[in-house]
Amino acid sequence: MSRAMIRTAVVCTALLLFLLGHVRADKRPAPKAPKAQCCDEVRSLKVQMANLTSLLEDLAKKQETDLMKMVRQVMDLEKQNQQQEARVTEAESKYSEIHNRVEIMQLQAAQAAPQSTSDAIYDCASLYNRNYRISGVYKLPKDDFLGTPELEVYCDMEKNGGGWTVIQRRRVGLISFDRDWKQYKNGFGSISGDFWLGNEHIFRLTRQPTVLRIELEDWVGKVRYAQYGFFTLSNELNSYKLFIDNYSGDAGDSLRYHNNTNFSTKNKDNDKCVDDCASLRKGGYWYNCCTDSNLNGVFYRYGSHTKNSDGITWYGWHGQNYSLKRVEMKIRPQNFTP
Ligand SMILES: *[C@@H]1O[C@H](CO)[C@@H](O)[C@H](O)[C@H]1NC(C)=O
Ligand SMILES: *[C@@H]1O[C@H](CO)[C@@H](O)[C@H](O)[C@H]1NC(C)=O
Ligand SMILES: *[C@@H]1O[C@H](CO)[C@@H](O)[C@H](O)[C@H]1NC(C)=O
Ligand SMILES: *[C@@H]1O[C@H](CO)[C@@H](O)[C@H](O)[C@H]1NC(C)=O
Ligand SMILES: *[C@@H]1O[C@H](CO)[C@@H](O)[C@H](O)[C@H]1NC(C)=O
Ligand SMILES: [Ca+2]
């Protein structure tokens, strides 16, 4: 649009200068030309000007319709893109289902051949058992046998007996958790800061019986926890549905309400609610409806931490509108012995 306008302006200015120059040039060498001749010339120039102006208007109109055509084409392309992306997502989830079946078969095969599993490094607990006792970032090796990629994890090797693989953390508050399905699937954020490890990784890590421990801190420095003796996710085809059992702790059982629900993100409303909780609460989570807990909500700093219902909430401790200062979710195999 602006380019067409500039071009029009330039052409217009050039024409005006040309015409003005024409009038002056005619006038100067013959200053005593008869008045009638002069006026005729001016009149004819005026007509020409009018003609040129209408020409320019036509040109502008044509350019405008060209632009409209282009906009329409771009919109069509975008639509095609979206359709393609939907197809890719569908193909991906089909692929991951097939992949899962193969993996489960491989896992069963691996369990039948104990020498290959006892050596394997699955998680932070395996590292702990190999005498890694310092908390920090570790790389879980790629496993050709299971077809799992190399994965960077944060291992808590010191607190609550160690051997914990951290799957989520909120502490700094700079990274947005208002992300889409793909980002929640693959993980996002910074492994030593705030992050979501990724539903696909959490799903893999919880195929062996797993314990989940949620640690919470409020804005006066008090700390509480909720532990689930059993925690697992189903695969992507089943929307990473949550299963928890055997609560213990002092923070309250505020995940129970979301037991047996699919994961939802702002672009996939899988909740059991008329509302779209992931959009309303600004984070992906296993929403039943939008209450009780959301550990992936907005990080509100001190002062605004009690005024919003879309914060990092755990109803059982501070109610619906209190946004916590720090959260950590970590997992460990049930059979782990420190
Ligand atoms: C405008 O100019 C074109 C080409 O010089 C001419 O054919 C046409 O008759 C003119 N129209 C008017 C209204 O002067
Ligand atoms: C919950 O704990 C009970 C008692 O220890 C145990 O029998 C049960 O298997 C546990 N549930 C799960 C799903 O692990
Ligand atoms: C949960 O996900 C599964 C498969 O992705 C789907 O069949 C089911 O309808 C979903 N449940 C809800 C409540 O959205
Ligand atoms: C979650 O649902 C399962 C059934 O799918 C049930 O066995 C389990 O006890 C439930 N957990 C809690 C904490 O209610
Ligand atoms: C929580 O905040 C919402 C607005 O975000 C408000 O409507 C509601 O009354 C508040 N609830 C409590 C218990 O303070
Ligand atoms: Ca809904």
CSV table of C-alpha atoms and ligand atoms in Angstrom, one decimal:
chain,number,residue,atom,x,y,z
A,1,MET,CA,0.0,0.0,0.0
A,2,SER,CA,2.7,2.6,1.1
A,3,ARG,CA,4.8,1.7,-1.9
A,4,ALA,CA,2.0,2.4,-4.3
A,5,MET,CA,1.2,5.6,-2.6
A,6,ILE,CA,4.8,6.8,-2.7
A,7,ARG,CA,5.0,5.9,-6.4
A,8,THR,CA,1.8,7.8,-7.0
A,9,ALA,CA,3.2,10.8,-5.1
A,10,VAL,CA,6.4,10.8,-7.0
A,11,VAL,CA,4.7,10.6,-10.4
A,12,CYS,CA,2.4,13.4,-9.4
A,13,THR,CA,5.2,15.6,-8.2
A,14,ALA,CA,7.2,15.0,-11.4
A,15,LEU,CA,4.2,15.9,-13.5
A,16,LEU,CA,3.5,19.0,-11.6
A,17,LEU,CA,7.1,20.2,-11.8
A,18,PHE,CA,7.1,19.3,-15.5
A,19,LEU,CA,4.0,21.3,-16.1
A,20,LEU,CA,5.1,24.3,-14.1
A,21,GLY,CA,8.4,24.2,-15.9
A,22,HIS,CA,6.5,24.1,-19.1
A,23,VAL,CA,4.5,27.2,-18.3
A,24,ARG,CA,7.5,29.2,-17.1
A,25,ALA,CA,9.7,28.1,-20.0
A,26,ASP,CA,6.9,29.3,-22.4
A,27,LYS,CA,6.5,32.5,-20.6
A,28,ARG,CA,10.1,33.7,-20.2
A,29,PRO,CA,11.3,33.8,-23.8
A,30,ALA,CA,8.1,35.5,-24.9
A,31,PRO,CA,7.0,37.7,-22.0
A,32,LYS,CA,4.9,39.9,-24.3
A,33,ALA,CA,2.9,37.1,-25.8
A,34,PRO,CA,-0.8,37.9,-26.3
A,35,LYS,CA,-3.0,37.3,-23.3
A,36,ALA,CA,-5.3,35.0,-25.2
A,37,GLN,CA,-2.5,32.6,-26.2
A,38,CYS,CA,-1.3,32.4,-22.6
A,39,CYS,CA,-4.8,31.6,-21.3
A,40,ASP,CA,-5.4,29.0,-24.0
A,41,GLU,CA,-2.2,27.3,-23.0
A,42,VAL,CA,-3.1,27.4,-19.3
A,43,ARG,CA,-6.6,26.0,-20.2
A,44,SER,CA,-5.1,23.2,-22.2
A,45,LEU,CA,-2.6,22.5,-19.4
A,46,LYS,CA,-5.5,22.4,-17.0
A,47,VAL,CA,-7.3,19.9,-19.1
A,48,GLN,CA,-4.2,17.8,-19.4
A,49,MET,CA,-3.8,18.0,-15.6
A,50,ALA,CA,-7.4,16.8,-15.1
A,51,ASN,CA,-6.7,14.0,-17.6
A,52,LEU,CA,-3.5,13.0,-15.8
A,53,THR,CA,-5.2,13.2,-12.4
A,54,SER,CA,-7.9,10.8,-13.5
A,55,LEU,CA,-5.3,8.5,-15.0
A,56,LEU,CA,-3.5,8.5,-11.7
A,57,GLU,CA,-6.8,7.7,-9.9
A,58,ASP,CA,-7.4,4.8,-12.2
A,59,LEU,CA,-3.9,3.6,-11.6
A,60,ALA,CA,-4.3,3.8,-7.8
A,61,LYS,CA,-7.6,1.9,-8.0
A,62,LYS,CA,-5.9,-0.8,-10.1
A,63,GLN,CA,-3.1,-1.1,-7.6
A,64,GLU,CA,-5.6,-1.3,-4.7
A,65,THR,CA,-7.4,-4.2,-6.4
A,66,ASP,CA,-4.0,-5.9,-7.0
A,67,LEU,CA,-3.2,-5.5,-3.3
A,68,MET,CA,-6.6,-7.0,-2.4
A,69,LYS,CA,-5.8,-9.9,-4.6
A,70,MET,CA,-2.5,-10.4,-3.0
A,71,VAL,CA,-3.9,-10.2,0.6
A,72,ARG,CA,-6.5,-12.8,-0.4
A,73,GLN,CA,-3.8,-15.1,-1.8
A,74,VAL,CA,-1.7,-14.8,1.4
A,75,MET,CA,-4.8,-15.6,3.4
A,76,ASP,CA,-5.4,-18.7,1.3
A,77,LEU,CA,-1.8,-19.8,1.7
A,78,GLU,CA,-2.1,-19.4,5.5
A,79,LYS,CA,-5.2,-21.5,5.5
A,80,GLN,CA,-3.4,-24.2,3.5
A,81,ASN,CA,-0.6,-24.0,6.0
A,82,GLN,CA,-2.9,-24.6,8.9
A,83,GLN,CA,-4.5,-27.6,7.3
A,84,GLN,CA,-1.1,-29.0,6.6
A,85,GLU,CA,0.0,-28.5,10.2
A,86,ALA,CA,-3.2,-30.3,11.4
A,87,ARG,CA,-2.3,-33.2,9.1
A,88,VAL,CA,1.3,-33.2,10.4
A,89,THR,CA,0.0,-33.3,14.0
A,90,GLU,CA,-2.3,-36.1,13.2
A,91,ALA,CA,0.4,-38.1,11.5
A,92,GLU,CA,2.7,-37.4,14.5
A,93,SER,CA,0.3,-38.7,17.0
A,94,LYS,CA,-0.3,-41.8,14.9
A,95,TYR,CA,3.4,-42.3,14.6
A,96,SER,CA,4.0,-41.8,18.3
A,97,GLU,CA,1.3,-44.4,19.0
A,98,ILE,CA,3.0,-47.0,16.8
A,99,HIS,CA,6.3,-46.0,18.3
A,100,ASN,CA,4.9,-46.5,21.8
A,101,ARG,CA,3.8,-50.0,21.0
A,102,VAL,CA,7.2,-50.9,19.6
A,103,GLU,CA,8.8,-49.4,22.7
A,104,ILE,CA,6.7,-51.3,25.1
A,105,MET,CA,7.5,-54.5,23.2
A,106,GLN,CA,11.2,-53.5,23.4
A,107,LEU,CA,10.9,-52.7,27.1
A,108,GLN,CA,9.4,-56.1,27.7
A,109,ALA,CA,12.2,-57.7,25.7
A,110,ALA,CA,14.7,-55.7,27.7
A,111,GLN,CA,13.2,-56.9,31.0
A,112,ALA,CA,13.5,-60.4,29.7
A,113,ALA,CA,17.2,-59.8,29.2
A,114,PRO,CA,18.3,-58.3,32.6
A,115,GLN,CA,21.9,-57.5,31.7
A,116,SER,CA,20.8,-54.7,29.3
A,117,THR,CA,18.4,-53.0,31.8
A,118,SER,CA,20.5,-53.0,35.0
A,119,ASP,CA,23.1,-51.0,33.1
A,120,ALA,CA,20.7,-48.6,31.5
A,121,ILE,CA,20.6,-45.0,32.7
A,122,TYR,CA,16.9,-44.0,32.6
A,123,ASP,CA,16.8,-41.1,35.0
A,124,CYS,CA,18.4,-39.4,38.0
A,125,ALA,CA,17.7,-42.4,40.2
A,126,SER,CA,20.0,-44.6,37.9
A,127,LEU,CA,22.6,-41.9,38.1
A,128,TYR,CA,22.3,-41.8,41.9
A,129,ASN,CA,22.8,-45.5,42.0
A,130,ARG,CA,26.0,-45.0,40.1
A,131,ASN,CA,27.1,-42.8,42.9
A,132,TYR,CA,26.4,-39.4,41.4
A,133,ARG,CA,25.5,-37.5,44.5
A,134,ILE,CA,25.7,-33.8,43.5
A,135,SER,CA,22.5,-32.0,42.5
A,136,GLY,CA,22.7,-30.3,39.1
A,137,VAL,CA,22.2,-30.7,35.3
A,138,TYR,CA,22.9,-34.2,33.9
A,139,LYS,CA,22.6,-35.6,30.4
A,140,LEU,CA,20.7,-38.8,30.2
A,141,PRO,CA,22.3,-40.7,27.3
A,142,LYS,CA,20.4,-41.5,24.1
A,143,ASP,CA,19.2,-45.1,24.2
A,144,ASP,CA,19.3,-46.7,20.8
A,145,PHE,CA,17.7,-49.8,22.2
A,146,LEU,CA,14.6,-47.9,23.5
A,147,GLY,CA,14.9,-45.3,20.7
A,148,THR,CA,14.9,-42.4,23.3
A,149,PRO,CA,16.9,-39.3,22.6
A,150,GLU,CA,19.6,-37.7,24.7
A,151,LEU,CA,17.9,-35.6,27.4
A,152,GLU,CA,19.2,-32.9,29.7
A,153,VAL,CA,17.7,-33.1,33.1
A,154,TYR,CA,18.1,-31.5,36.5
A,155,CYS,CA,18.8,-34.1,39.2
A,156,ASP,CA,18.0,-33.4,42.9
A,157,MET,CA,20.5,-35.8,44.5
A,158,GLU,CA,20.4,-34.3,48.0
A,159,LYS,CA,16.9,-33.4,49.2
A,160,ASN,CA,14.3,-36.0,50.4
A,161,GLY,CA,16.7,-38.9,49.8
A,162,GLY,CA,18.0,-37.8,46.3
A,163,GLY,CA,17.5,-39.6,43.0
A,164,TRP,CA,14.8,-37.1,41.9
A,165,THR,CA,14.4,-36.1,38.3
A,166,VAL,CA,12.9,-32.6,38.2
A,167,ILE,CA,10.1,-32.3,35.7
A,168,GLN,CA,8.9,-28.7,36.4
A,169,ARG,CA,10.2,-25.6,38.2
A,170,ARG,CA,8.9,-22.1,38.9
A,171,ARG,CA,11.3,-19.9,40.7
A,172,VAL,CA,12.4,-17.0,38.6
A,173,GLY,CA,9.2,-16.0,36.8
A,174,LEU,CA,10.5,-14.7,33.5
A,175,ILE,CA,9.5,-17.6,31.3
A,176,SER,CA,5.9,-17.7,30.1
A,177,PHE,CA,4.1,-21.0,30.7
A,178,ASP,CA,1.3,-19.9,28.3
A,179,ARG,CA,2.4,-22.3,25.6
A,180,ASP,CA,0.9,-24.5,23.0
A,181,TRP,CA,0.6,-28.3,22.8
A,182,LYS,CA,3.8,-28.9,20.9
A,183,GLN,CA,5.8,-26.9,23.4
A,184,TYR,CA,4.3,-28.7,26.4
A,185,LYS,CA,5.0,-32.0,24.5
A,186,ASN,CA,8.7,-31.3,23.9
A,187,GLY,CA,9.4,-29.1,26.9
A,188,PHE,CA,10.5,-25.5,27.2
A,189,GLY,CA,12.4,-23.1,29.5
A,190,SER,CA,15.8,-23.4,31.1
A,191,ILE,CA,16.7,-26.6,32.9
A,192,SER,CA,18.5,-24.8,35.7
A,193,GLY,CA,15.8,-22.1,36.0
A,194,ASP,CA,12.1,-22.3,35.2
A,195,PHE,CA,11.0,-25.1,32.8
A,196,TRP,CA,8.6,-27.8,31.8
A,197,LEU,CA,10.5,-31.0,31.0
A,198,GLY,CA,8.0,-32.0,28.3
A,199,ASN,CA,5.0,-34.4,28.4
A,200,GLU,CA,6.6,-36.9,26.1
A,201,HIS,CA,9.6,-37.1,28.4
A,202,ILE,CA,7.5,-37.3,31.5
A,203,PHE,CA,5.4,-40.0,29.8
A,204,ARG,CA,8.5,-42.1,29.1
A,205,LEU,CA,10.0,-41.5,32.6
A,206,THR,CA,6.8,-42.7,34.3
A,207,ARG,CA,6.4,-46.0,32.5
A,208,GLN,CA,8.0,-47.6,35.5
A,209,PRO,CA,6.0,-47.1,38.8
A,210,THR,CA,6.8,-43.6,39.8
A,211,VAL,CA,6.5,-41.3,42.8
A,212,LEU,CA,5.7,-37.6,42.3
A,213,ARG,CA,6.7,-35.0,44.9
A,214,ILE,CA,5.5,-31.4,44.6
A,215,GLU,CA,7.3,-28.8,46.7
A,216,LEU,CA,5.7,-25.4,47.3
A,217,GLU,CA,6.9,-22.2,48.9
A,218,ASP,CA,4.8,-19.1,49.7
A,219,TRP,CA,5.9,-15.5,49.9
A,220,VAL,CA,6.8,-15.5,53.6
A,221,GLY,CA,9.2,-18.5,53.0
A,222,LYS,CA,7.0,-21.3,54.3
A,223,VAL,CA,7.4,-24.6,52.6
A,224,ARG,CA,4.9,-27.4,52.1
A,225,TYR,CA,4.7,-30.5,50.0
A,226,ALA,CA,2.3,-32.9,48.3
A,227,GLN,CA,3.6,-36.4,47.4
A,228,TYR,CA,1.8,-39.0,45.3
A,229,GLY,CA,3.0,-42.6,45.7
A,230,PHE,CA,1.9,-43.3,42.2
A,231,PHE,CA,2.1,-41.0,39.2
A,232,THR,CA,2.0,-41.6,35.5
A,233,LEU,CA,0.9,-40.1,32.2
A,234,SER,CA,-0.6,-41.9,29.2
A,235,ASN,CA,0.8,-41.3,25.7
A,236,GLU,CA,0.1,-38.4,23.4
A,237,LEU,CA,-2.7,-40.3,21.6
A,238,ASN,CA,-4.4,-40.4,24.9
A,239,SER,CA,-3.7,-36.7,25.5
A,240,TYR,CA,-1.1,-37.4,28.3
A,241,LYS,CA,-3.9,-38.2,30.7
A,242,LEU,CA,-2.9,-38.0,34.4
A,243,PHE,CA,-3.1,-40.8,36.9
A,244,ILE,CA,-2.2,-40.2,40.6
A,245,ASP,CA,-2.8,-42.1,43.7
A,246,ASN,CA,-1.7,-42.4,47.4
A,247,TYR,CA,-1.4,-38.8,48.5
A,248,SER,CA,0.7,-37.8,51.5
A,249,GLY,CA,2.0,-34.4,52.6
A,250,ASP,CA,1.0,-31.2,54.3
A,251,ALA,CA,-0.1,-29.0,51.4
A,252,GLY,CA,-3.4,-30.7,50.7
A,253,ASP,CA,-4.4,-33.1,47.9
A,254,SER,CA,-5.2,-30.4,45.3
A,255,LEU,CA,-4.2,-32.6,42.3
A,256,ARG,CA,-6.8,-35.3,43.1
A,257,TYR,CA,-9.5,-33.1,41.4
A,258,HIS,CA,-7.6,-33.4,38.1
A,259,ASN,CA,-7.0,-37.1,38.4
A,260,ASN,CA,-8.0,-39.0,35.2
A,261,THR,CA,-8.0,-35.9,33.0
A,262,ASN,CA,-6.3,-35.1,29.7
A,263,PHE,CA,-3.7,-32.5,29.4
A,264,SER,CA,-4.9,-29.2,27.9
A,265,THR,CA,-3.1,-26.3,26.3
A,266,LYS,CA,-4.3,-23.0,24.9
A,267,ASN,CA,-4.7,-24.6,21.5
A,268,LYS,CA,-6.2,-27.9,22.8
A,269,ASP,CA,-9.1,-27.7,25.2
A,270,ASN,CA,-9.3,-31.2,26.6
A,271,ASP,CA,-10.7,-30.3,30.0
A,272,LYS,CA,-14.0,-31.5,31.4
A,273,CYS,CA,-15.3,-27.9,31.7
A,274,VAL,CA,-17.5,-25.6,29.7
A,275,ASP,CA,-14.7,-23.0,30.0
A,276,ASP,CA,-11.4,-23.3,28.2
A,277,CYS,CA,-9.3,-23.5,31.4
A,278,ALA,CA,-5.9,-23.5,29.7
A,279,SER,CA,-6.7,-20.1,28.1
A,280,LEU,CA,-8.5,-18.8,31.1
A,281,ARG,CA,-5.7,-19.8,33.5
A,282,LYS,CA,-2.9,-19.1,31.0
A,283,GLY,CA,-1.0,-22.4,31.2
A,284,GLY,CA,-1.1,-26.0,30.1
A,285,TYR,CA,-2.3,-28.5,32.8
A,286,TRP,CA,-4.4,-31.5,33.5
A,287,TYR,CA,-7.6,-29.4,34.0
A,288,ASN,CA,-10.7,-31.1,35.1
A,289,CYS,CA,-12.4,-27.7,35.5
A,290,CYS,CA,-10.4,-24.6,36.2
A,291,THR,CA,-10.1,-24.8,40.1
A,292,ASP,CA,-8.1,-26.6,42.8
A,293,SER,CA,-4.6,-26.3,41.4
A,294,ASN,CA,-2.6,-25.0,38.4
A,295,LEU,CA,1.1,-25.1,38.8
A,296,ASN,CA,1.7,-23.7,35.3
A,297,GLY,CA,-0.2,-20.5,35.8
A,298,VAL,CA,1.1,-16.9,35.7
A,299,PHE,CA,4.0,-16.1,38.0
A,300,TYR,CA,2.8,-13.1,40.1
A,301,ARG,CA,5.3,-11.3,42.2
A,302,TYR,CA,4.8,-10.1,45.7
A,303,GLY,CA,2.0,-7.6,46.0
A,304,SER,CA,0.0,-8.9,43.1
A,305,HIS,CA,0.2,-12.5,44.3
A,306,THR,CA,-3.2,-12.5,45.9
A,307,LYS,CA,-5.2,-10.6,43.4
A,308,ASN,CA,-5.5,-12.9,40.4
A,309,SER,CA,-7.1,-16.3,39.8
A,310,ASP,CA,-4.7,-17.3,37.0
A,311,GLY,CA,-1.6,-17.6,39.1
A,312,ILE,CA,0.4,-20.6,40.3
A,313,THR,CA,-2.3,-22.0,42.6
A,314,TRP,CA,-2.7,-24.8,45.1
A,315,TYR,CA,-6.1,-24.6,46.7
A,316,GLY,CA,-5.3,-26.9,49.6
A,317,TRP,CA,-2.8,-24.5,51.0
A,318,HIS,CA,-3.5,-20.9,50.1
A,319,GLY,CA,-6.8,-21.0,48.3
A,320,GLN,CA,-7.8,-20.1,44.8
A,321,ASN,CA,-6.2,-16.6,44.3
A,322,TYR,CA,-2.8,-17.0,45.9
A,323,SER,CA,0.0,-17.3,43.5
A,324,LEU,CA,3.0,-19.2,45.0
A,325,LYS,CA,6.6,-18.0,45.0
A,326,ARG,CA,8.3,-21.3,44.2
A,327,VAL,CA,7.2,-24.7,42.8
A,328,GLU,CA,9.2,-27.8,42.0
A,329,MET,CA,7.7,-31.1,40.7
A,330,LYS,CA,10.1,-34.1,40.8
A,331,ILE,CA,9.8,-37.8,40.2
A,332,ARG,CA,11.5,-41.0,41.3
A,333,PRO,CA,10.9,-44.7,40.8
A,334,GLN,CA,8.7,-46.3,43.5
A,335,ASN,CA,11.4,-48.9,44.1
A,336,PHE,CA,14.2,-46.4,44.8
A,337,THR,CA,16.1,-47.0,48.0
A,338,PRO,CA,18.5,-44.2,49.0
B,1,LIG,C1,-6.4,12.1,-22.1
B,1,LIG,O1,-5.2,11.8,-22.8
B,1,LIG,C2,-5.4,10.7,-23.7
B,1,LIG,C3,-4.0,10.4,-24.3
B,1,LIG,O2,-3.3,11.6,-24.5
B,1,LIG,C4,-6.4,11.0,-24.8
B,1,LIG,O3,-6.6,9.9,-25.6
B,1,LIG,C5,-7.7,11.4,-24.1
B,1,LIG,O4,-8.7,11.8,-25.0
B,1,LIG,C6,-7.5,12.5,-23.1
B,1,LIG,N1,-8.7,12.7,-22.3
B,1,LIG,C7,-9.1,13.9,-22.0
B,1,LIG,C8,-10.4,14.0,-21.2
B,1,LIG,O5,-8.5,14.9,-22.2
B,2,LIG,C1,-1.2,-47.2,47.0
B,2,LIG,O1,-0.7,-47.7,48.2
B,2,LIG,C2,-1.2,-48.9,48.6
B,2,LIG,C3,-0.8,-49.3,50.0
B,2,LIG,O2,0.6,-49.1,50.1
B,2,LIG,C4,-0.8,-50.0,47.6
B,2,LIG,O3,-1.3,-51.2,47.9
B,2,LIG,C5,-1.2,-49.6,46.2
B,2,LIG,O4,-0.7,-50.4,45.2
B,2,LIG,C6,-0.8,-48.2,45.9
B,2,LIG,N1,-1.4,-47.7,44.6
B,2,LIG,C7,-0.6,-47.6,43.5
B,2,LIG,C8,-1.4,-47.2,42.3
B,2,LIG,O5,0.6,-47.7,43.4
B,3,LIG,C1,-9.2,-37.4,26.3
B,3,LIG,O1,-8.4,-37.7,25.2
B,3,LIG,C2,-8.9,-38.8,24.5
B,3,LIG,C3,-7.9,-39.2,23.4
B,3,LIG,O2,-7.1,-38.2,23.1
B,3,LIG,C4,-10.3,-38.6,24.0
B,3,LIG,O3,-10.8,-39.7,23.3
B,3,LIG,C5,-11.2,-38.1,25.1
B,3,LIG,O4,-12.4,-37.8,24.6
B,3,LIG,C6,-10.6,-37.0,25.8
B,3,LIG,N1,-11.4,-36.7,27.0
B,3,LIG,C7,-11.8,-35.4,27.2
B,3,LIG,C8,-12.7,-35.3,28.4
B,3,LIG,O5,-11.6,-34.5,26.4
B,4,LIG,C1,-7.3,-41.6,40.3
B,4,LIG,O1,-8.2,-42.4,39.5
B,4,LIG,C2,-7.9,-43.8,39.6
B,4,LIG,C3,-8.9,-44.5,38.7
B,4,LIG,O2,-8.6,-44.2,37.4
B,4,LIG,C4,-8.1,-44.3,41.0
B,4,LIG,O3,-7.7,-45.6,41.1
B,4,LIG,C5,-7.2,-43.4,42.0
B,4,LIG,O4,-7.5,-43.8,43.3
B,4,LIG,C6,-7.5,-42.0,41.8
B,4,LIG,N1,-6.6,-41.2,42.6
B,4,LIG,C7,-7.0,-40.4,43.5
B,4,LIG,C8,-5.9,-39.6,44.2
B,4,LIG,O5,-8.2,-40.2,43.8
B,5,LIG,C1,-10.4,-14.4,43.2
B,5,LIG,O1,-10.3,-13.5,42.1
B,5,LIG,C2,-11.4,-13.3,41.3
B,5,LIG,C3,-11.0,-12.3,40.2
B,5,LIG,O2,-9.8,-12.7,39.6
B,5,LIG,C4,-12.6,-12.8,42.1
B,5,LIG,O3,-13.7,-12.8,41.2
B,5,LIG,C5,-12.8,-13.8,43.2
B,5,LIG,O4,-13.9,-13.3,44.0
B,5,LIG,C6,-11.6,-14.0,44.0
B,5,LIG,N1,-11.9,-15.1,45.0
B,5,LIG,C7,-11.5,-15.0,46.3
B,5,LIG,C8,-11.8,-16.1,47.1
B,5,LIG,O5,-10.8,-14.0,46.7
B,6,CA,CA,-13.5,-26.9,27.9
